[in-house]
Structures are given as structure tokens and as C-alpha cells.
């Protein structure tokens, strides 16, 4: 596996951060607290996949992003840190392009909260930069 991935972090206090590109390495799983045995992969497109902890939001991890399809329909909500990778049949391929970052940002929205079956989104521009 090689190439850049797009990381979307959330703090333990629920503060979401702007996404950023980083070179993939195996240490990302532990750094992002994504358990490989409890991991799930959800496709955004044929090439782009979200990697997250399975049922992280249900398991009580801080709410991070809500995933919407191309028509704007809610698909799922992620709890905990996630990353998006570009995949082919051999694994993670070369980096994510600026156009793909725009697509990712249009489909994954920071969650303000969930109430009475509705997901309330945060404005992406109001998110802080990750300073890790």
C-alpha cells in the first residue's frame, strides 16, 4: 500500500477538524485508533473508500462525519477518526487529487448532532486545522 490518504479527525471532546492529506503507513491505524479487526470500509465511489471503526457512532465514539450519496441522501454516520483512500485491486494506489478532495468534502459532512432522527451538519469552513 502506498499513496496519500485523506484524514478526517475528531477529538475525544467531539471537536471535528478539517481534513488533510498524509502519506499512508500502517501506523495510521494505531494513530487514528482504528482497530483493524473492527474496521469497516465503505465505498464513496468505485475508487474512493472510507476506512473507519465499524459502528463507531453507535459504540459511543465522538461523532465525526455523516456520509451522503450523490443525491444528498444520508447513508451513515461515523464515530471516531476516519480516513479516505483511493483503492484499486492491489490496495491503496497513488494519491488523492484536489478534485477528489472536493468530492470527499461534498459527501462527508461534520456532524453537529443528531436529534429525533435528523442529522445536523456543521459548516465545513468553521472547522479547525489539525495541529498534531
One Martini backbone bead per residue (centre of mass of N, CA, C, O) as a GRO file, in nm:
protein
  132
    1UNK     BB    1   0.097   0.036   0.022
    2UNK     BB    2   0.024   0.359  -0.124
    3UNK     BB    3  -0.020   0.687  -0.065
    4UNK     BB    4  -0.263   0.910  -0.020
    5UNK     BB    5  -0.464   1.027   0.245
    6UNK     BB    6  -0.778   1.126   0.398
    7UNK     BB    7  -0.809   1.300   0.699
    8UNK     BB    8  -1.064   1.263   0.970
    9UNK     BB    9  -1.097   1.427   1.270
   10UNK     BB   10  -1.166   1.357   1.628
   11UNK     BB   11  -1.214   1.443   1.934
   12UNK     BB   12  -1.302   1.344   2.250
   13UNK     BB   13  -1.491   1.620   2.259
   14UNK     BB   14  -1.603   1.645   1.935
   15UNK     BB   15  -1.388   1.787   1.770
   16UNK     BB   16  -1.363   1.882   1.450
   17UNK     BB   17  -1.157   1.850   1.160
   18UNK     BB   18  -0.993   1.919   0.907
   19UNK     BB   19  -0.886   1.794   0.633
   20UNK     BB   20  -0.601   1.578   0.530
   21UNK     BB   21  -0.301   1.498   0.387
   22UNK     BB   22  -0.138   1.166   0.392
   23UNK     BB   23   0.080   0.933   0.416
   24UNK     BB   24   0.070   0.608   0.403
   25UNK     BB   25   0.059   0.397   0.701
   26UNK     BB   26   0.027   0.160   0.944
   27UNK     BB   27   0.025   0.370   1.190
   28UNK     BB   28  -0.258   0.500   1.145
   29UNK     BB   29  -0.437   0.306   1.299
   30UNK     BB   30  -0.325   0.379   1.583
   31UNK     BB   31  -0.337   0.691   1.566
   32UNK     BB   32  -0.669   0.669   1.495
   33UNK     BB   33  -0.808   0.425   1.639
   34UNK     BB   34  -0.809   0.176   1.428
   35UNK     BB   35  -0.943  -0.135   1.422
   36UNK     BB   36  -0.876  -0.395   1.216
   37UNK     BB   37  -1.100  -0.597   1.339
   38UNK     BB   38  -1.323  -0.329   1.345
   39UNK     BB   39  -1.331  -0.266   1.048
   40UNK     BB   40  -1.448  -0.048   0.783
   41UNK     BB   41  -1.564  -0.033   0.433
   42UNK     BB   42  -1.672   0.253   0.237
   43UNK     BB   43  -1.802   0.348  -0.054
   44UNK     BB   44  -1.811   0.634  -0.262
   45UNK     BB   45  -1.666   0.500  -0.494
   46UNK     BB   46  -1.488   0.288  -0.690
   47UNK     BB   47  -1.209   0.420  -0.546
   48UNK     BB   48  -1.342   0.541  -0.285
   49UNK     BB   49  -1.266   0.490   0.072
   50UNK     BB   50  -1.385   0.434   0.390
   51UNK     BB   51  -1.210   0.426   0.704
   52UNK     BB   52  -1.344   0.253   0.996
   53UNK     BB   53  -1.521   0.200   1.268
   54UNK     BB   54  -1.744  -0.016   1.345
   55UNK     BB   55  -1.999   0.147   1.480
   56UNK     BB   56  -1.881   0.405   1.630
   57UNK     BB   57  -2.136   0.573   1.704
   58UNK     BB   58  -2.284   0.343   1.861
   59UNK     BB   59  -2.020   0.293   2.058
   60UNK     BB   60  -1.943   0.617   2.148
   61UNK     BB   61  -1.803   0.775   1.957
   62UNK     BB   62  -1.728   1.054   1.832
   63UNK     BB   63  -1.866   1.254   1.622
   64UNK     BB   64  -1.796   1.323   1.280
   65UNK     BB   65  -1.934   1.193   1.005
   66UNK     BB   66  -2.149   1.228   0.725
   67UNK     BB   67  -2.283   1.021   0.473
   68UNK     BB   68  -2.343   1.099   0.130
   69UNK     BB   69  -2.484   1.087  -0.154
   70UNK     BB   70  -2.520   1.225  -0.473
   71UNK     BB   71  -2.835   1.309  -0.371
   72UNK     BB   72  -2.825   1.363  -0.037
   73UNK     BB   73  -2.833   1.094   0.109
   74UNK     BB   74  -2.824   0.930   0.392
   75UNK     BB   75  -2.608   0.661   0.505
   76UNK     BB   76  -2.402   0.757   0.747
   77UNK     BB   77  -2.235   0.751   1.070
   78UNK     BB   78  -1.932   0.859   1.215
   79UNK     BB   79  -1.711   0.741   1.461
   80UNK     BB   80  -1.437   0.877   1.480
   81UNK     BB   81  -1.178   0.820   1.304
   82UNK     BB   82  -1.089   0.882   0.955
   83UNK     BB   83  -1.032   0.751   0.615
   84UNK     BB   84  -0.938   0.818   0.274
   85UNK     BB   85  -0.908   0.603  -0.010
   86UNK     BB   86  -0.738   0.489  -0.297
   87UNK     BB   87  -0.846   0.214  -0.495
   88UNK     BB   88  -0.741  -0.104  -0.597
   89UNK     BB   89  -0.672  -0.438  -0.646
   90UNK     BB   90  -0.378  -0.376  -0.478
   91UNK     BB   91  -0.484  -0.120  -0.320
   92UNK     BB   92  -0.330   0.154  -0.243
   93UNK     BB   93  -0.298   0.427  -0.431
   94UNK     BB   94  -0.231   0.691  -0.554
   95UNK     BB   95  -0.312   0.986  -0.483
   96UNK     BB   96  -0.517   1.236  -0.398
   97UNK     BB   97  -0.697   1.468  -0.551
   98UNK     BB   98  -0.844   1.774  -0.554
   99UNK     BB   99  -1.113   1.667  -0.673
  100UNK     BB  100  -1.147   1.442  -0.455
  101UNK     BB  101  -1.160   1.627  -0.214
  102UNK     BB  102  -1.420   1.769  -0.299
  103UNK     BB  103  -1.590   1.515  -0.300
  104UNK     BB  104  -1.551   1.435  -0.008
  105UNK     BB  105  -1.662   1.707   0.113
  106UNK     BB  106  -1.953   1.663  -0.028
  107UNK     BB  107  -2.008   1.374   0.144
  108UNK     BB  108  -1.853   1.473   0.415
  109UNK     BB  109  -2.001   1.575   0.722
  110UNK     BB  110  -2.007   1.748   0.987
  111UNK     BB  111  -2.130   1.685   1.313
  112UNK     BB  112  -2.339   1.834   1.546
  113UNK     BB  113  -2.604   1.637   1.548
  114UNK     BB  114  -2.865   1.423   1.693
  115UNK     BB  115  -3.231   1.451   1.630
  116UNK     BB  116  -3.510   1.290   1.569
  117UNK     BB  117  -3.352   1.164   1.300
  118UNK     BB  118  -3.153   1.409   1.271
  119UNK     BB  119  -2.888   1.558   1.091
  120UNK     BB  120  -2.655   1.793   1.200
  121UNK     BB  121  -2.460   2.029   1.040
  122UNK     BB  122  -2.154   2.161   0.973
  123UNK     BB  123  -1.951   2.403   0.885
  124UNK     BB  124  -1.657   2.357   0.722
  125UNK     BB  125  -1.521   2.646   0.772
  126UNK     BB  126  -1.532   2.610   1.107
  127UNK     BB  127  -1.295   2.432   1.109
  128UNK     BB  128  -1.014   2.308   1.236
  129UNK     BB  129  -0.689   2.261   1.243
  130UNK     BB  130  -0.460   2.025   1.253
  131UNK     BB  131  -0.187   2.002   1.524
  132UNK     BB  132  -0.015   1.713   1.537
   0.00000   0.00000   0.00000
